[in-house]
XYZ file of C-alpha atoms in Angstrom:
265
model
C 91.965 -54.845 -59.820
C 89.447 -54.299 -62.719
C 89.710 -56.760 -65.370
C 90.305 -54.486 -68.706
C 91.587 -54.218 -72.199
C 93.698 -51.444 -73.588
C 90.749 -50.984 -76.268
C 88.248 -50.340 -72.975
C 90.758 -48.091 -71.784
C 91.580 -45.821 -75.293
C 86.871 -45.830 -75.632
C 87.203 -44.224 -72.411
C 89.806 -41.663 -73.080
C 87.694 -40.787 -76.100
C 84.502 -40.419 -74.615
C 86.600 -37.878 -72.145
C 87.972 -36.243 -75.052
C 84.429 -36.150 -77.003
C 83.070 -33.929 -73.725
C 86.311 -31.355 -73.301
C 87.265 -31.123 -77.096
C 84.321 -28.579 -77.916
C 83.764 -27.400 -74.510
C 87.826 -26.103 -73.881
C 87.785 -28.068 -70.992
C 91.528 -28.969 -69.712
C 91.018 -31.845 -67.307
C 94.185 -30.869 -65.440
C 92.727 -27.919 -63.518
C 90.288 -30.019 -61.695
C 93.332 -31.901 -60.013
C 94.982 -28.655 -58.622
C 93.055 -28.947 -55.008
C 93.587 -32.703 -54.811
C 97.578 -32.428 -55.622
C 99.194 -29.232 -54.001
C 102.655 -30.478 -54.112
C 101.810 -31.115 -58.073
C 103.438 -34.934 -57.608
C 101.359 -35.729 -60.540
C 99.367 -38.678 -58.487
C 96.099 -38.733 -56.779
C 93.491 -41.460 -54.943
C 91.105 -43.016 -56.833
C 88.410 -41.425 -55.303
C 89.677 -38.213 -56.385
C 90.173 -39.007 -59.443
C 86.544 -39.895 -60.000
C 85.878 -36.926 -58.210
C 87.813 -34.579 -60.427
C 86.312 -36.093 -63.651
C 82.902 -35.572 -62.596
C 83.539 -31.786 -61.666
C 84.784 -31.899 -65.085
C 81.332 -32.793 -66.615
C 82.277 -35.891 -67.654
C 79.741 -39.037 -66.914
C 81.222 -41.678 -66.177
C 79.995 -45.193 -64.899
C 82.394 -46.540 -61.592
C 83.440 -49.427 -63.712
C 85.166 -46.687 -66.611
C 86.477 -44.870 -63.075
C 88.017 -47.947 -61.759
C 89.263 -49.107 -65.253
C 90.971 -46.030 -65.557
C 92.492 -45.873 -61.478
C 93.906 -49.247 -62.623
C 95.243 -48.428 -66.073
C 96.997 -44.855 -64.578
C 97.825 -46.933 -61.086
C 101.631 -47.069 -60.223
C 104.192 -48.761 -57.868
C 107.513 -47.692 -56.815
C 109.394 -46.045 -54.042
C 108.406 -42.315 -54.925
C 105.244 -43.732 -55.003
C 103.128 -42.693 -51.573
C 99.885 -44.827 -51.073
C 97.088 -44.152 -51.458
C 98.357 -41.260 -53.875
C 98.930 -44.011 -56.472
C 96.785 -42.735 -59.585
C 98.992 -40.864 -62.180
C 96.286 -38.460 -63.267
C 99.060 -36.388 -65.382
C 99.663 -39.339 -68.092
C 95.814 -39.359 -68.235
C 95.340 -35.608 -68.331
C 97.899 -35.928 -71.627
C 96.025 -38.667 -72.840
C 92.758 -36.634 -72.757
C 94.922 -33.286 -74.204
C 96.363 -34.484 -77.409
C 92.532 -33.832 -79.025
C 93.954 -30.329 -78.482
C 97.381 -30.962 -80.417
C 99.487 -30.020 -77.422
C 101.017 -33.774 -77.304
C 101.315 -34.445 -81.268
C 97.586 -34.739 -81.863
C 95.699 -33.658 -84.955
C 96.894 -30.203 -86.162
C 93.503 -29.627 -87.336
C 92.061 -30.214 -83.814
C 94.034 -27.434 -82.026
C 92.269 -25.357 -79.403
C 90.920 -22.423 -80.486
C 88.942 -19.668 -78.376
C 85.605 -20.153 -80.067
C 83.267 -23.372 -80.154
C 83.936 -25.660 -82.600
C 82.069 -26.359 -85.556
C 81.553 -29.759 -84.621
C 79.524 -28.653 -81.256
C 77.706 -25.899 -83.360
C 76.986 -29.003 -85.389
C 75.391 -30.963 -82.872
C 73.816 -29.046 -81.084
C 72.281 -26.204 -83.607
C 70.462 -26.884 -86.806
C 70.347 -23.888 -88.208
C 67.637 -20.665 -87.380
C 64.181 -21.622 -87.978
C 60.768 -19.616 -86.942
C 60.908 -16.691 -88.962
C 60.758 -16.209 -92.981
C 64.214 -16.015 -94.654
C 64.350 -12.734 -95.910
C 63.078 -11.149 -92.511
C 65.939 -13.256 -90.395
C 68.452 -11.540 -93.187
C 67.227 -8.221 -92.356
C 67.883 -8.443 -89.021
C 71.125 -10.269 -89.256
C 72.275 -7.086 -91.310
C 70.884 -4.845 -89.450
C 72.902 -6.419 -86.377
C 75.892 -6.976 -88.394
C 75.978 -3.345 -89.644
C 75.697 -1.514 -85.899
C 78.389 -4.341 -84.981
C 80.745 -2.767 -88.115
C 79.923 1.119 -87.539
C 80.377 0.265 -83.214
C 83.321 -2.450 -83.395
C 81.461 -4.672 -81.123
C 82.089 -8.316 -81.168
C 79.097 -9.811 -80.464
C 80.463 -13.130 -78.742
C 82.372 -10.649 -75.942
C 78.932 -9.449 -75.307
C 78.507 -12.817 -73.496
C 81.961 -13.464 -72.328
C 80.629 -13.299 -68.443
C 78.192 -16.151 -68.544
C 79.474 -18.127 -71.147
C 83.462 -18.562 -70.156
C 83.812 -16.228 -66.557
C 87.254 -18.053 -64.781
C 84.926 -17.761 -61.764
C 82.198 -19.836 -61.267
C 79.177 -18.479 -61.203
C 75.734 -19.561 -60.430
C 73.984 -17.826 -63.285
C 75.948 -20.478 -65.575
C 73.485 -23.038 -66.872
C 75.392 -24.250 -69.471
C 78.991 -25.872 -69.833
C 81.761 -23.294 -69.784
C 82.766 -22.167 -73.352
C 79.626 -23.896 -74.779
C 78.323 -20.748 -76.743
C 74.833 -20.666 -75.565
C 73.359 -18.854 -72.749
C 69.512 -18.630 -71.153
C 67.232 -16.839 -73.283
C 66.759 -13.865 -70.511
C 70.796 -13.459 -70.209
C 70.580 -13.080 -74.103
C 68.263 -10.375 -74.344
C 69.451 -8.685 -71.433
C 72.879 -8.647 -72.458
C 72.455 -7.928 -76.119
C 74.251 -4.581 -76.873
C 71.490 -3.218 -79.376
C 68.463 -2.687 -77.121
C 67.563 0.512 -78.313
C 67.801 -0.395 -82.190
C 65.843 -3.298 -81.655
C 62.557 -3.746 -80.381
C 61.126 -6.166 -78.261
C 59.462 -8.250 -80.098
C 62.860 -8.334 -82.915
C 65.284 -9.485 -79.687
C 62.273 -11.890 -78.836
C 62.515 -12.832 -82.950
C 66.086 -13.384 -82.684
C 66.298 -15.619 -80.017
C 63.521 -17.815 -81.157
C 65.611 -18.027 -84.553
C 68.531 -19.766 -82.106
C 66.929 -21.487 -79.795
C 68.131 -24.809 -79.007
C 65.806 -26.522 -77.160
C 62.573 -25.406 -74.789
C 59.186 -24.872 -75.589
C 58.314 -22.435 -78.422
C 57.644 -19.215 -76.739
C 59.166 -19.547 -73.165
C 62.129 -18.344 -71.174
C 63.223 -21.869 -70.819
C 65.899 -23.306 -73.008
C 68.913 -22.174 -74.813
C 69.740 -19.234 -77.031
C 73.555 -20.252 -78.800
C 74.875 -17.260 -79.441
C 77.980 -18.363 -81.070
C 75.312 -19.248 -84.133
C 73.903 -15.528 -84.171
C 77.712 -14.497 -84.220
C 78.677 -16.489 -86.437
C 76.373 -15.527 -88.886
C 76.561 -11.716 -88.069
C 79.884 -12.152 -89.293
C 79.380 -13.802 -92.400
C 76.800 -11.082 -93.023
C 79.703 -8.086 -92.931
C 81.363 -6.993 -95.203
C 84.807 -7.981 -94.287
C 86.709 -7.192 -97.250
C 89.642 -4.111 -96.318
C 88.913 -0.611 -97.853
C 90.499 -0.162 -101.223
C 94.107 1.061 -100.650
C 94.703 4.732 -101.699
C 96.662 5.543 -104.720
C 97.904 8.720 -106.096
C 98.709 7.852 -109.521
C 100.322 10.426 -111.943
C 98.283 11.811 -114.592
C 100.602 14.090 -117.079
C 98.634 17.102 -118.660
C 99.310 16.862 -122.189
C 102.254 20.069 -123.347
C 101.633 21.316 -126.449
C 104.166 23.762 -126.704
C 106.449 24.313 -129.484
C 110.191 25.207 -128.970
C 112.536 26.964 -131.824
C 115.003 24.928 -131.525
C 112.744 21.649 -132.708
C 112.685 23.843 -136.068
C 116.395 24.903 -136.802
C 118.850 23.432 -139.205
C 121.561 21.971 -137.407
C 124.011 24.016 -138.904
C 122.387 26.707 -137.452
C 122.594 25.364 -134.182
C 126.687 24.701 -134.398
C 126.742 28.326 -135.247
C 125.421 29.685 -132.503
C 127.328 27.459 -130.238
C 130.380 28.500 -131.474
C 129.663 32.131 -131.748
């Protein structure tokens, strides 16, 4: 086998964990056509095989070090199916919490904001206050409409089936710049050079000016939603104002003999 160290093998369950954390990835899923009886236990081959349809890159030294590492012996144990991808799969899964990991790291169903981090800087290409005006302008048709812009995007960004016309890792939030402006819900509000504005604003890499490259939407929405107004319409009250009775009653006025008198008459 591979000569290793347990330190080689936790730097490779990292740099695993580094590529799913931000993209949602769960490693197990790419294992379900290699392991129909769900034993739990693969080949080696497929396992490297199921981490590169993953996305991961990985060099065939940090495959076999791992086939090693998860490799296991016994009389349940059918060869070659001798690679316990589950144990690695829960390895690679407690950067989501599920197995005692970092509470602060659980999965949530937007991109983090360490991958909106990395890989956007922040809008650049048009003055400030103009890229405010159309952020409010796109944040107040998303508030009078109840659109969420992210759904907008849902189909090429994190479809169950894959598709083609996804260039970019599944729950990455950023899409091509032509499946931005084609799917952007305000079309008629905006004109063409705006949505052309926009997209420059959050582009994450290509040439200045082209279709190629990245628009990350997840940015634009992101922002859109600091730009609302979130705060919840005052509750309604119906407090009680008393008109003021000025109205003077007899009785205030008589001498209390007066008023025994006529109680016993």
């Amino acid at each position: 086998g591979t000569a290793y160290g347990e330190d080689m093998v936790g730097d490779i369950i990292q740099q695993i964990q580094v590529h799913v954390f931000p993209r949602r990835v769960r490693l197990k899923e790419f294992f379900r056509d290699v392991d129909p009886l769900r034993s739990g236990r693969c080949t080696a081959p497929q396992l490297a095989r199921a981490i590169d349809m993953a996305g991961v890159s990985l060099t065939d030294k940090q495959t076999d070090i791992l086939a090693t590492h998860f490799s296991e012996s016994g009389v349940r144990v059918q060869r070659p199916q001798v690679v316990n991808y589950a144990k690695l799969c829960n390895a690679v899964d407690e950067v989501f919490g599920a197995s005692g990991g970092n509470p602060s790291m659980m999965m949530t169903s937007s991109p983090s904001s360490t991958l909106l981090r990395d890989s956007f800087q922040g809008p650049s290409g048009l003055p400030e206050d103009e890229l405010m005006g159309l952020l409010h302008k796109v944040a107040v048709l998303c508030k009078t409409r109840g659109i969420v812009l992210k759904y907008c995007y849902t189909d090429h960004d994190r479809a169950a089936i894959p598709s083609p016309s996804r260039m970019n890792p599944n729950s990455g939030g950023k899409v091509t710049k032509n499946q931005f402006i084609r799917n952007f819900p305000f079309q008629k509000e905006f004109s063409e050079k705006e949505m052309d504005a926009l997209a420059e604003c959050y582009r994450v890499r290509g040439p200045e000016g082209t279709a190629a490259g990245d628009v990350h939407f997840m940015a634009l929405h992101n922002d859109v939603m600091e730009a609302m107004h979130t705060q919840a319409p005052p509750f309604p009250r119906s407090d009680l104002f008393q008109r003021p009775d000025n109205t003077e009653w007899s009785h205030n006025t008589l001498h209390p003999l007066s008023k025994i008198q006529s109680k016993v008459i």
